[in-house]
CSV table of C-alpha atoms and ligand atoms in Angstrom, one decimal:
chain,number,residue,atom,x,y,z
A,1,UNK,CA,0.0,0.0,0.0
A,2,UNK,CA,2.8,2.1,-0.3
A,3,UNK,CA,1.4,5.9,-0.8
A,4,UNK,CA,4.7,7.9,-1.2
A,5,UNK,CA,4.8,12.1,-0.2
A,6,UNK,CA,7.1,13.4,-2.4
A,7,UNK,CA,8.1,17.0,-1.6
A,8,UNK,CA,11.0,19.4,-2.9
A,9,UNK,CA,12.5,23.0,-2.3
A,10,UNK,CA,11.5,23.0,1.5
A,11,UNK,CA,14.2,26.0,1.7
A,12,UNK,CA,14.2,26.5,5.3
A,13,UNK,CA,10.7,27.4,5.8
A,14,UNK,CA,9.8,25.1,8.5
A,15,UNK,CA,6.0,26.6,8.7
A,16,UNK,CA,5.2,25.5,5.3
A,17,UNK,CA,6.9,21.6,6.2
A,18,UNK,CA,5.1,21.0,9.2
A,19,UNK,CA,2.0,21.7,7.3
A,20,UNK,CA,2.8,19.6,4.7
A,21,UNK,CA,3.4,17.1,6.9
A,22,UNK,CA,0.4,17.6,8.7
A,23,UNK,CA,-1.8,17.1,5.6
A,24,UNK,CA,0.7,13.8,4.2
A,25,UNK,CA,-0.8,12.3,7.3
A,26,UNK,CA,-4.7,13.3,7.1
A,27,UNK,CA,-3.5,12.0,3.2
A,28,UNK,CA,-2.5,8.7,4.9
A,29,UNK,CA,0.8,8.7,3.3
A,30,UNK,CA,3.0,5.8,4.0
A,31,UNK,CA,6.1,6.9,3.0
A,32,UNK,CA,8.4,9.9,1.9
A,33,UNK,CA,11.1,10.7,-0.6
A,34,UNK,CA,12.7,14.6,-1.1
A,35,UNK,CA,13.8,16.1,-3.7
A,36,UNK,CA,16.1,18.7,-1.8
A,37,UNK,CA,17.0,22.2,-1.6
A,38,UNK,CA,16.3,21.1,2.2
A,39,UNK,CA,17.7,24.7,3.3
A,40,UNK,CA,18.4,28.0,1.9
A,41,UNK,CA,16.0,31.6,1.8
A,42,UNK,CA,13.9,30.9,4.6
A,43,UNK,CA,14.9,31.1,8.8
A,44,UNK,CA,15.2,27.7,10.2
A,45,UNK,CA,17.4,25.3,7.7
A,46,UNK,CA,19.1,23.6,11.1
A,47,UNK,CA,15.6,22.8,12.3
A,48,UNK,CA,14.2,21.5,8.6
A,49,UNK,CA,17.5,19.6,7.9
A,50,UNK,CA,16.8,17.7,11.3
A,51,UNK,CA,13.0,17.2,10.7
A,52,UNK,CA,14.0,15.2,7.0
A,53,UNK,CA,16.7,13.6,8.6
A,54,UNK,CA,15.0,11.9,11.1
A,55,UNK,CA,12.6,10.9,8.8
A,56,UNK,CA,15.1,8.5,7.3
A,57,UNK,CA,13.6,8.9,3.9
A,58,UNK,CA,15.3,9.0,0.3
A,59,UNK,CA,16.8,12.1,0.0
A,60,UNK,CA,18.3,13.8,-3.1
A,61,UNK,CA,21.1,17.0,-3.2
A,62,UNK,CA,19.7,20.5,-4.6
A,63,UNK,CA,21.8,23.1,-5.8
A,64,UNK,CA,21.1,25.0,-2.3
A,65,UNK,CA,22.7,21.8,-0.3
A,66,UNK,CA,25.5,21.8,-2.8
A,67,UNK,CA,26.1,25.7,-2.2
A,68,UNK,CA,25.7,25.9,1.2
A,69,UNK,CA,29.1,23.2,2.0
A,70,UNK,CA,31.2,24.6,-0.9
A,71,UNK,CA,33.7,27.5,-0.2
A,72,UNK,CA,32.8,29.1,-3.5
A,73,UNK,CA,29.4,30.4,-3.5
A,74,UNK,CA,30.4,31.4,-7.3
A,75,UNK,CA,27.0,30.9,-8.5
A,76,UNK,CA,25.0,33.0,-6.7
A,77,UNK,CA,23.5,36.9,-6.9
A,78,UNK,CA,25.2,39.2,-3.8
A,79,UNK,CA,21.5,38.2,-1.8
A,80,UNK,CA,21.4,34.7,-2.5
A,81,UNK,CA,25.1,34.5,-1.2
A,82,UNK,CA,23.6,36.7,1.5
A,83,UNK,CA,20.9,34.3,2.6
A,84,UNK,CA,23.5,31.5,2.2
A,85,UNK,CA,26.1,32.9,4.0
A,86,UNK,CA,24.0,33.1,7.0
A,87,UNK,CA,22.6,29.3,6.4
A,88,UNK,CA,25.9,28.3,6.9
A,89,UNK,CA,26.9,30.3,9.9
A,90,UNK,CA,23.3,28.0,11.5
A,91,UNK,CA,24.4,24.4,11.1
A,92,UNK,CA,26.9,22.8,12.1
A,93,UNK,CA,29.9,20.7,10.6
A,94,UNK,CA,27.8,17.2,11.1
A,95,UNK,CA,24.5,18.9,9.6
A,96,UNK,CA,27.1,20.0,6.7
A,97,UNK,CA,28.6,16.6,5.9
A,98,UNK,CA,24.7,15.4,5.8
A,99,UNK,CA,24.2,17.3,3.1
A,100,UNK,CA,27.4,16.8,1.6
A,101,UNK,CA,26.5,13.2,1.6
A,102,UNK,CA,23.6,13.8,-0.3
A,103,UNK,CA,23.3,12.1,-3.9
A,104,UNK,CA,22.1,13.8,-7.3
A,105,UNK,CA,20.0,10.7,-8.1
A,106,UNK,CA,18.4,7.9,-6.7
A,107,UNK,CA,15.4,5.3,-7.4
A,108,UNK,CA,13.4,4.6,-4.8
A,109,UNK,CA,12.2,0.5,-4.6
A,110,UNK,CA,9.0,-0.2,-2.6
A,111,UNK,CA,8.7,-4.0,-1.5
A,112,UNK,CA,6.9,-5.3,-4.2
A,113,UNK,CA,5.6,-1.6,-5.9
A,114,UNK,CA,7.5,-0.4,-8.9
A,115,UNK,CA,10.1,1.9,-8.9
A,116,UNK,CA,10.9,5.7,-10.0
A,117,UNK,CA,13.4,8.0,-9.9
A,118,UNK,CA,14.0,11.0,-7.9
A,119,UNK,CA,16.6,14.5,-8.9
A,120,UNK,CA,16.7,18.0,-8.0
A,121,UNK,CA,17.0,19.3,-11.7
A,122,UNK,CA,17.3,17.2,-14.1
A,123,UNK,CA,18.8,13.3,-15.5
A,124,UNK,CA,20.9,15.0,-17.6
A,125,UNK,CA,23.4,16.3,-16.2
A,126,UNK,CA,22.1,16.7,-12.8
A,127,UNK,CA,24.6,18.7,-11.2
A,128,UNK,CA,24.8,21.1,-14.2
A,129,UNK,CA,21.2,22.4,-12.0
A,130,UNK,CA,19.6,23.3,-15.2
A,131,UNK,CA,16.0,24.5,-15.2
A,132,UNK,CA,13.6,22.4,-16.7
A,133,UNK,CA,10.9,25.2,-17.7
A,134,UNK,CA,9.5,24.1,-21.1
A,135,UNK,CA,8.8,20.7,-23.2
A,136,UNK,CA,11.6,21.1,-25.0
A,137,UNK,CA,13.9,21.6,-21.8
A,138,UNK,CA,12.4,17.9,-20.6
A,139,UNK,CA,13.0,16.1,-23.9
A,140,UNK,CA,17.0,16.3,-22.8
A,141,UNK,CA,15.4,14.4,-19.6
A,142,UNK,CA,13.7,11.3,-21.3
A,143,UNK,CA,16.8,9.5,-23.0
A,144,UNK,CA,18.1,9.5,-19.2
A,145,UNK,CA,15.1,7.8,-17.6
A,146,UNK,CA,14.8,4.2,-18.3
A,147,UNK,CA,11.9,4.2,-15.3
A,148,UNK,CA,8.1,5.3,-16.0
A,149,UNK,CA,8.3,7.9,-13.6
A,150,UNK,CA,10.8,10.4,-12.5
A,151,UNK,CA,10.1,13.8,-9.9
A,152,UNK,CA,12.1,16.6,-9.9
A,153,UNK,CA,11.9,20.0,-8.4
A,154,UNK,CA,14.2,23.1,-8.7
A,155,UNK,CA,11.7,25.5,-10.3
A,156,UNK,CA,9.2,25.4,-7.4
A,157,UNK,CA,6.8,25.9,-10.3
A,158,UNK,CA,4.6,22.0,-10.7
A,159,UNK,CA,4.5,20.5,-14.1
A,160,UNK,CA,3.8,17.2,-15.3
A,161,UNK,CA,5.8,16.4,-18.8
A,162,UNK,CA,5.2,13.7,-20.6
A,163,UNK,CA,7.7,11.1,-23.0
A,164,UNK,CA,6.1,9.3,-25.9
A,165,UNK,CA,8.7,8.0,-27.1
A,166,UNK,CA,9.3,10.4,-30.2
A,167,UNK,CA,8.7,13.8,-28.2
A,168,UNK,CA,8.4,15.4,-24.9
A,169,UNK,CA,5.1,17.2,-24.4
A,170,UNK,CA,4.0,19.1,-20.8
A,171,UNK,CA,0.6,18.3,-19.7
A,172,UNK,CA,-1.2,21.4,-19.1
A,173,UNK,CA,-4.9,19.4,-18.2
A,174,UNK,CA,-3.1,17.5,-16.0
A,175,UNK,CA,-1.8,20.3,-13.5
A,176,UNK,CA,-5.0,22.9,-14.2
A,177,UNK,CA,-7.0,21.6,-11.6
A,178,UNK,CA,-4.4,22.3,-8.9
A,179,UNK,CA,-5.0,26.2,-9.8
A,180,UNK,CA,-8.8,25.9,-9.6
A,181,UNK,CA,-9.2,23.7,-7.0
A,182,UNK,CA,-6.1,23.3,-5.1
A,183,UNK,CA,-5.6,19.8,-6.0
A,184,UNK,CA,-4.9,17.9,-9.2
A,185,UNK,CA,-5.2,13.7,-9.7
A,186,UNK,CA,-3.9,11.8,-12.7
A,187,UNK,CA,-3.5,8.2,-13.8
A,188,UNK,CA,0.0,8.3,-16.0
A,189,UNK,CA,-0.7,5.9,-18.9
A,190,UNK,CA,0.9,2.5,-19.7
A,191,UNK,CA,4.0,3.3,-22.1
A,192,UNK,CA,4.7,6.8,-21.5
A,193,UNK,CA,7.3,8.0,-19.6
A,194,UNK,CA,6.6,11.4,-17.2
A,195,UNK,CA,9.0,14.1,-15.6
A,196,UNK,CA,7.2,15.5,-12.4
A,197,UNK,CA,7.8,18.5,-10.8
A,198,UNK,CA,6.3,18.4,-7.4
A,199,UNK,CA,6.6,22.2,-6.8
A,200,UNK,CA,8.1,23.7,-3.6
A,201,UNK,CA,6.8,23.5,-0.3
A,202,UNK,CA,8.9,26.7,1.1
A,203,UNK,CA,8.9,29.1,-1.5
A,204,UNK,CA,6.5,28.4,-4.4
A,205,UNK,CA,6.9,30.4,-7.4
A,206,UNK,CA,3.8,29.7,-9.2
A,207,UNK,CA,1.8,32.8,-8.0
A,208,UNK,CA,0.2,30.4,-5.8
A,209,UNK,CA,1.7,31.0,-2.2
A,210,UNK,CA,0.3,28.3,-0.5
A,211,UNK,CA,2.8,25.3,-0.3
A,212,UNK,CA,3.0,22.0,-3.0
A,213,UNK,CA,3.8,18.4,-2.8
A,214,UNK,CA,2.7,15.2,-4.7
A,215,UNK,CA,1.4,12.0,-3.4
A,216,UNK,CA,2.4,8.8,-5.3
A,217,UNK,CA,-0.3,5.9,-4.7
A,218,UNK,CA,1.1,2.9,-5.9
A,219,UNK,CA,-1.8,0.8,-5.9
A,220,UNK,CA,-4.3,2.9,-7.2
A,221,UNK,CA,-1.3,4.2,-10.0
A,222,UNK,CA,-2.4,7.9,-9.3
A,223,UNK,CA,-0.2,10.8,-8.8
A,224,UNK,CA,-1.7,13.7,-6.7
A,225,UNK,CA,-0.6,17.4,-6.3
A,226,UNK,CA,-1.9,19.5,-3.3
A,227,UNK,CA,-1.7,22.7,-2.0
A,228,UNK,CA,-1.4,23.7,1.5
A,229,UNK,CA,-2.2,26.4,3.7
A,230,UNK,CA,0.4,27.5,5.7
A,231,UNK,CA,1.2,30.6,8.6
A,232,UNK,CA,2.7,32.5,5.8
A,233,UNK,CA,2.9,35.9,8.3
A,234,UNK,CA,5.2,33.5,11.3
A,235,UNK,CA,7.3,33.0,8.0
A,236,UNK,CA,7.8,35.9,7.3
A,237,UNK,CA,8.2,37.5,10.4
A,238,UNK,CA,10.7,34.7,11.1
A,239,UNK,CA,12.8,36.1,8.3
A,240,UNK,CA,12.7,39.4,9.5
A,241,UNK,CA,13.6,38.6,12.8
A,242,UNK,CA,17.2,36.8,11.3
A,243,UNK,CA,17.9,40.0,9.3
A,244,UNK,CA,17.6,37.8,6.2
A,245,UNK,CA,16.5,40.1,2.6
A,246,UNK,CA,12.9,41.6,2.9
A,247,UNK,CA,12.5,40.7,-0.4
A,248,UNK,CA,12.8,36.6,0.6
A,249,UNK,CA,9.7,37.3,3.0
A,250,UNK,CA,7.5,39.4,0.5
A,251,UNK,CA,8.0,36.8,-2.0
A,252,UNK,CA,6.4,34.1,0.2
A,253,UNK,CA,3.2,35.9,0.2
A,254,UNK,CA,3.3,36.5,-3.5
A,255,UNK,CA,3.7,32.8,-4.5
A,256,UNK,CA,7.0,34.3,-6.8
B,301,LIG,ZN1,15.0,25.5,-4.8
């Protein structure tokens, strides 16, 4: 009965994971799998790292877990580096080498359930970090993914793209229910391949503020997207309290 909460981008904002988590359990999830950019923007990455690490659960590296342990910082605007300079400064050198740890990709085996693959960015090339926005973006994906399903994150934006075997294709019917009614189900169909995007639950970028994750029900083959409400103003104030960019906390209420 495996029913699998798969989330991404959590980014510090602990608000927005404990009510995801709250909901994975009124959901009756079973299990969970992240897709990582565990810390970065938001005020509590020591206390978020700890929550998914004692959940013992597949985890994969984002670009922010990457970032945050290496000296160079090269990638990053002067408030990004900002914000991950004082990540850093919170955690501490065992929390570090946790993330350091961290792998770009991973399938995940239930007993007797299929498998699927989980990555931050993308199969190709994963720690290149590139953004997966468009069909065409996703058909560099497919020839990568010999399983049926893969999720990613790193856009905080949800998507659902599709492989036919000739051409990737993004599923805009798929995801347009989650707009309208705050929740989208779909049943992938036998001999496609599909590239998730499970959105972000700390910072989505959709216009949407409230938080997103998927739900993977194995038995019933149905992937679900949800959104959650969340204290958006404790999050906010949280990262005004720290010092950390206004802009990072007006952004949460804007969904951008
Ligand atoms: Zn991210």
């Amino acid at each position: 009965m495996p029913r699998t909460a798969i989330i991404s981008d959590i980014h510090a904002n602990l608000h927005a994971l404990h009510a995801v988590m709250e909901d994975c359990q009124h959901q009756q999830c079973t299990d969970v799998v992240c897709l990582g950019d565990v810390v970065g923007y938001n005020a509590y990455p020591s206390e978020c790292l700890d929550y998914i690490r004692q959940l013992n659960c597949p985890v994969v590296k984002g670009n922010h877990d990457e970032e945050v342990v290496s000296a160079s910082m090269t990638m990053m605007n002067p408030m990004a580096r900002l914000a991950m300079e004082w990540t850093r400064a919170q955690l501490n050198e065992d929390q570090l080498a946790w993330l350091a740890r961290l792998q770009y990709v991973r399938i995940v085996r239930h007993s007797g359930a299929s498998t699927f693959g989980i990555v931050h960015s993308c199969l190709e090339q994963p720690k290149s970090w590139n953004y997966i926005i468009n069909a065409n973006d996703a058909s560099t994906n497919f020839p990568k993914q010999f399983a049926p399903l893969c999720f990613h994150g790193h856009t905080h934006i949800p998507k659902v793209f599709m492989w036919d075997g000739r051409h990737a294709v993004e599923d805009y019917d798929a995801v347009h229910p989650l707009y309208l009614e705050g929740q989208m189900e779909f049943t992938p169909r036998p001999g496609l391949k599909y590239f998730i995007n499970v959105g972000s639950v700390g910072q989505p970028r959709d216009h949407d503020p409230r938080a997103c994750y998927a739900i993977y029900d194995t038995d019933r083959n149905t992937i679900t997207m949800r959104r959650v409400e969340y204290d958006i103003a404790a999050a906010q104030q949280a990262i005004r309290d720290c010092g950390l960019p206004e802009y990072l906390a007006e952004r949460l209420q804007n969904g951008s």
